Short mmCIF file of C-alpha atoms in Angstrom, two decimals:
data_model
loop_
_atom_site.label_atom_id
_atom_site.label_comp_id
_atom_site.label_asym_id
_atom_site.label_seq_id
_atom_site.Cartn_x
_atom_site.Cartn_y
_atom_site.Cartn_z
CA UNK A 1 -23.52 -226.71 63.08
CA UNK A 2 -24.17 -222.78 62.13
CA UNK A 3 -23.36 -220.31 64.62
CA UNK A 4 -25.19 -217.31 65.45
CA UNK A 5 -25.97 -215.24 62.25
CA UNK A 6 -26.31 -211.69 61.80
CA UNK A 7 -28.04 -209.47 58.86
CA UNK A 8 -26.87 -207.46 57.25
CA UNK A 9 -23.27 -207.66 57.98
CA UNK A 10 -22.90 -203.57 57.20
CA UNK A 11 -25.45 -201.12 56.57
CA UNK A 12 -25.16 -197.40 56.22
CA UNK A 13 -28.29 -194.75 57.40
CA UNK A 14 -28.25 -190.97 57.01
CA UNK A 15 -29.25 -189.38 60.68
CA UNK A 16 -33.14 -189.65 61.53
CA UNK A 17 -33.86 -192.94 59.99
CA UNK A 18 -34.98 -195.82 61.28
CA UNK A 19 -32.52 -199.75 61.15
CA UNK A 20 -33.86 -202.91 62.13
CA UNK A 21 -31.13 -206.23 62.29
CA UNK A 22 -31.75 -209.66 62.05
CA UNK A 23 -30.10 -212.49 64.43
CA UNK A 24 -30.94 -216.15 64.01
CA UNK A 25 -29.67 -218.05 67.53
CA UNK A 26 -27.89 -221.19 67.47
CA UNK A 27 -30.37 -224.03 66.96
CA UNK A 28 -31.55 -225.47 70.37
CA UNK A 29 -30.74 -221.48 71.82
CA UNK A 30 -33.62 -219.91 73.48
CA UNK A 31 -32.24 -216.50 74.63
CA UNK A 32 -30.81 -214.03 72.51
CA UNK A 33 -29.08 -210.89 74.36
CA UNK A 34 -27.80 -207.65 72.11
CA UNK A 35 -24.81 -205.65 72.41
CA UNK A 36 -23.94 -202.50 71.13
CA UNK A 37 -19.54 -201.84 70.81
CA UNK A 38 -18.73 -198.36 69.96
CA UNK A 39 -15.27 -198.59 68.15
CA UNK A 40 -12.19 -199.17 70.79
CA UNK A 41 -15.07 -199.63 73.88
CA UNK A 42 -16.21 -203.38 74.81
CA UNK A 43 -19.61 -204.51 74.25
CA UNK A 44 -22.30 -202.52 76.21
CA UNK A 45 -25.45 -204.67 76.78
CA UNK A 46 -28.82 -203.69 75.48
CA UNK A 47 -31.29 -206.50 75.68
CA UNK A 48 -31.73 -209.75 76.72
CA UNK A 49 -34.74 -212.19 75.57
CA UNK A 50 -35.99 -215.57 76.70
CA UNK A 51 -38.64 -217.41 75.14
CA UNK A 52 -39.79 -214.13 73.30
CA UNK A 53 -39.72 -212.00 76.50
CA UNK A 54 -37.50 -209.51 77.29
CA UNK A 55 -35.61 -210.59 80.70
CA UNK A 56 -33.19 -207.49 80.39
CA UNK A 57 -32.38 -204.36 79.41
CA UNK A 58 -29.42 -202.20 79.40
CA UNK A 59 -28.99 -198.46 79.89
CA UNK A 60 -30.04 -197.48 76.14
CA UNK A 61 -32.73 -195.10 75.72
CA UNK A 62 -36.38 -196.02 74.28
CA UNK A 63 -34.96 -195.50 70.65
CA UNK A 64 -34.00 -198.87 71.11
CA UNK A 65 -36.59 -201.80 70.72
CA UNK A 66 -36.22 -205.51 70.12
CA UNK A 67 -38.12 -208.60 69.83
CA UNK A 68 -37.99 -212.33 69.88
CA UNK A 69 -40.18 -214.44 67.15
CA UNK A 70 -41.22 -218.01 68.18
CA UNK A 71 -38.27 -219.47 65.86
CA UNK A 72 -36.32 -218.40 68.38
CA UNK A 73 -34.65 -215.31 65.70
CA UNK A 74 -34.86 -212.00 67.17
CA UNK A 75 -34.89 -208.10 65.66
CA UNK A 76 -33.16 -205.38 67.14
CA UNK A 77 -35.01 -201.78 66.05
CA UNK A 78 -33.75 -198.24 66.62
CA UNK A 79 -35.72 -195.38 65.68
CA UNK A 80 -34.15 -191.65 64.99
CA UNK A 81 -30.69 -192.62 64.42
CA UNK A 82 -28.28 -190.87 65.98
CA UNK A 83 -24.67 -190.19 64.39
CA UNK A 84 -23.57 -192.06 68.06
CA UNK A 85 -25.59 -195.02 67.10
CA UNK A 86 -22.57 -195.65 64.59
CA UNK A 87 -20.91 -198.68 66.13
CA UNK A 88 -20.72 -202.89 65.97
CA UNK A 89 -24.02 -204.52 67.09
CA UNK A 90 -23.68 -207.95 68.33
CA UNK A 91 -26.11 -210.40 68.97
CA UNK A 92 -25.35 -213.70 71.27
CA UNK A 93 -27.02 -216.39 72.00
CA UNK A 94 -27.33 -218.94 74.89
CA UNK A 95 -29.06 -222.24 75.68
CA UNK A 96 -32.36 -223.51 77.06
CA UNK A 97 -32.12 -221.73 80.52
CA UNK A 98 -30.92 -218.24 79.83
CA UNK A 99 -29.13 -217.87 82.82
CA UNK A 100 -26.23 -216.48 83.45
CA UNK A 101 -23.82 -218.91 84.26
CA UNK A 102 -24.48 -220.41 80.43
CA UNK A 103 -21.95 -219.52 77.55
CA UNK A 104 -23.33 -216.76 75.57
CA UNK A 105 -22.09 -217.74 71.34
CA UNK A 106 -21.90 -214.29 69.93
CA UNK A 107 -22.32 -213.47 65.80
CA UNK A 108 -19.80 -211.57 63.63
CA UNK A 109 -22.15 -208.07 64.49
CA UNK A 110 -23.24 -205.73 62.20
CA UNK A 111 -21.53 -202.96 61.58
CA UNK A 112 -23.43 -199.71 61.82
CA UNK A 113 -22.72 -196.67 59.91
CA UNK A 114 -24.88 -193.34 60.42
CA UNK A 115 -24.06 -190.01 58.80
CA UNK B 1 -22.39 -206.06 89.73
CA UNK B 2 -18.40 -206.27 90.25
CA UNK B 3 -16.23 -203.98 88.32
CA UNK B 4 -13.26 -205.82 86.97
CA UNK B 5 -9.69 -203.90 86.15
CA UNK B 6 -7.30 -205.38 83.78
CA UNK B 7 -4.34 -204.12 81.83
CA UNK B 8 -5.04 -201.85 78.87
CA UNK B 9 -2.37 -203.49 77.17
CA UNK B 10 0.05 -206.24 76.96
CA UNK B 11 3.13 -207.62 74.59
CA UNK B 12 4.42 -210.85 74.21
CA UNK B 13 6.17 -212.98 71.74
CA UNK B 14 5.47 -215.97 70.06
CA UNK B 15 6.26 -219.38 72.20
CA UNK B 16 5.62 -217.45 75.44
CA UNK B 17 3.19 -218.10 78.25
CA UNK B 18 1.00 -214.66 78.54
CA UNK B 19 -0.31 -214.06 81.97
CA UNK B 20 -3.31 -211.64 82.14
CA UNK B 21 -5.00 -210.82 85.89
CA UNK B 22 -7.92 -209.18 86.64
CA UNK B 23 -9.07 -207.24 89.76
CA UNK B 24 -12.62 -207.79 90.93
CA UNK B 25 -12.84 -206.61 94.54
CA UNK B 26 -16.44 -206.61 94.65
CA UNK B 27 -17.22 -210.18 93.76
CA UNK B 28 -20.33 -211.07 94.50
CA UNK B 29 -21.12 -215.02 96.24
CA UNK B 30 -22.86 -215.61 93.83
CA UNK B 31 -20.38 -214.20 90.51
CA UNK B 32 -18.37 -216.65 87.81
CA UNK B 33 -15.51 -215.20 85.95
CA UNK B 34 -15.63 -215.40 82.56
CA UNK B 35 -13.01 -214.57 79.98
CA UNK B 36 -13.67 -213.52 76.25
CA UNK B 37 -11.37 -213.27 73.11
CA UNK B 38 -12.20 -210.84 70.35
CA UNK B 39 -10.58 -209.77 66.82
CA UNK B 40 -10.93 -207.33 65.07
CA UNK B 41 -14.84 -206.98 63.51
CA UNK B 42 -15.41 -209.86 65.06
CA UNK B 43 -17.97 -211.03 68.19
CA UNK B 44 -15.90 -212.32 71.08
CA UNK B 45 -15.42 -215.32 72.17
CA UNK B 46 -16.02 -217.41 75.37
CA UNK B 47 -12.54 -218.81 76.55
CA UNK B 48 -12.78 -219.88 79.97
CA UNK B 49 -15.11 -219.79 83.14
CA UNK B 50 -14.52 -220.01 86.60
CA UNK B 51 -15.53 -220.00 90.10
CA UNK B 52 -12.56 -220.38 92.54
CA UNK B 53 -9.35 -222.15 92.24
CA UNK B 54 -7.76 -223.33 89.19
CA UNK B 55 -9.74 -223.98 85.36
CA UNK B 56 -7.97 -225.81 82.56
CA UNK B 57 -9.40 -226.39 79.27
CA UNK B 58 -7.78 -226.78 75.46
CA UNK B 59 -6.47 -223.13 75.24
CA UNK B 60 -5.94 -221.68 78.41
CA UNK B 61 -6.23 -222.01 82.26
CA UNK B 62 -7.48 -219.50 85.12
CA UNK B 63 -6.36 -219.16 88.44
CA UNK B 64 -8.58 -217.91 90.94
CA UNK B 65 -7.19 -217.21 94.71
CA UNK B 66 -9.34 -218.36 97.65
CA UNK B 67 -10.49 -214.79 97.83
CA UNK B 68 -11.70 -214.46 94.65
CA UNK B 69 -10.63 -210.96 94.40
CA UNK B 70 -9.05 -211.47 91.17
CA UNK B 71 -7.76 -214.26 88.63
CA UNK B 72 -5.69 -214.61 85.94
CA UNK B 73 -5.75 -215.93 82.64
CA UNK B 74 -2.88 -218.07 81.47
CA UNK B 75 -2.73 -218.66 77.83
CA UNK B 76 0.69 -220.98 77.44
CA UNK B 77 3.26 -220.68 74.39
CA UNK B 78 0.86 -217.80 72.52
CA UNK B 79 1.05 -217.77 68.71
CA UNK B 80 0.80 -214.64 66.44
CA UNK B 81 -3.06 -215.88 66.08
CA UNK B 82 -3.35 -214.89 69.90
CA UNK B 83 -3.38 -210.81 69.28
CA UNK B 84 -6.24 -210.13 70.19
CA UNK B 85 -8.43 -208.06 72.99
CA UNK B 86 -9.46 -210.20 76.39
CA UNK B 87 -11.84 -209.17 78.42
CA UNK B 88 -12.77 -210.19 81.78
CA UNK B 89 -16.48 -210.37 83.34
CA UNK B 90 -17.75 -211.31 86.69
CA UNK B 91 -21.73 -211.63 86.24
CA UNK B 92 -24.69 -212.57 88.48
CA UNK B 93 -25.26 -216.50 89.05
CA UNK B 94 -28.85 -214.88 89.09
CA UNK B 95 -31.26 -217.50 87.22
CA UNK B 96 -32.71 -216.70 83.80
CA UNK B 97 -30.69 -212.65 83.51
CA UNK B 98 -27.19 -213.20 81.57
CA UNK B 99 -26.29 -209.62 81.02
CA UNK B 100 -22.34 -209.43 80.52
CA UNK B 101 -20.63 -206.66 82.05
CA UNK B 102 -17.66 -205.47 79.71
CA UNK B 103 -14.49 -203.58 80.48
CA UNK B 104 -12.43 -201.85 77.94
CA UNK B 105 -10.55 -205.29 77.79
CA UNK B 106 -6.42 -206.32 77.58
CA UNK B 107 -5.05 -205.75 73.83
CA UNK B 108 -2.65 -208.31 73.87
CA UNK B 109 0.29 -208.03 70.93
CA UNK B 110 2.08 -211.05 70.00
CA UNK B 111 5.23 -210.32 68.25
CA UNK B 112 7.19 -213.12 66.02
#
């Protein structure tokens, strides 16, 4: 069975433009969370959605936007790009309750670059 | 949520049994321990979850005192493939919110 997948795997912005990136859950998964890991840092959450709602959301400011499709795939948008928006953004998924005590399956990330 | 402090860094070598504990004073009732394995560029990996006492699966065990205050992560006879970063989480039990608390994780070197 496919794990989670991410697009693109690397992508490089100048400062001021705009990113969106893809995540398709494992099939059955109904909640996809994001993550954002700055280089030598762990994972820092961003969002969290369940059946297309958001059920969570981290500490990241409104630059930061997501959505979940009916398929289950989700996009994470950020606006304005920042040079510290440069980092690994991960996408996980977990199973048909969302909750926290299931096993989130997280994707290889894609690796942002801004200059 | 708990705040959970682990070991920057460890070494081992290859064939050893690699011990990593975790502090989590303010566990919640309610919290699981989790532990995840990452590599480099890679999105980590659930190992193991716990709520008190001992946890055995395929590739490691953790130990979790009847105070719950912290718990260790046993991963027996490691291999080079082992180097890695492990982090330890302590979440909510909360229904339907899985946001995972990270640390700045244990970088664990295994040497041949």
């Amino acid at each position: 069975d496919a794990g989670v997948t991410q697009s693109p795997t690397h992508l490089i912005k100048t400062r001021g433009q705009q990113v969106t990136l893809r995540c398709s859950p494992i099939s059955g998964h109904k909640s996809v969370s994001w993550y954002q890991q700055v280089l030598g840092q762990g994972p820092q959450f961003i969002f969290q959605y369940y059946e297309k709602e958001e059920r969570g959301r981290g500490n990241f400011p409104d630059r930061f936007s997501a959505r979940q499709f009916p398929n289950y795939s989700s996009e994470l948008n950020v606006n304005a790009l920042l040079l510290g928006d440069s980092a690994l953004y991960l996408c996980a998924s977990s199973g048909e309750s969302g909750s926290s005590q299931e096993t989130q399956y997280f994707g290889p990330g894609t690796r942002l670059l801004v200059l | 949520l708990a705040k959970t402090t682990q070991p920057i860094s460890m070494d081992s070598y290859e064939g050893q049994e690699v011990n990593i504990t975790c502090s989590h004073n303010n566990i919640a009732t309610n919290d699981y321990i989790t532990w995840y394995q990452q590599f480099p560029s890679q999105g980590p990996r659930f190992i193991i979850q716990g709520y008190k006492t001992k946890v055995t699966n395929e590739v490691a065990s953790l130990f979790i005192p009847a105070d719950r205050k912290s718990s260790t992560l046993s991963l027996p006879r490691v291999s080079l493939s082992d180097t890695a970063v492990y982090y330890c989480l302590v979440g909510p039990f909360s229904g339907g919110y899985n946001k995972l608390i990270f640390g700045a994780g244990t970088r664990l070197a295994v040497h041949p």
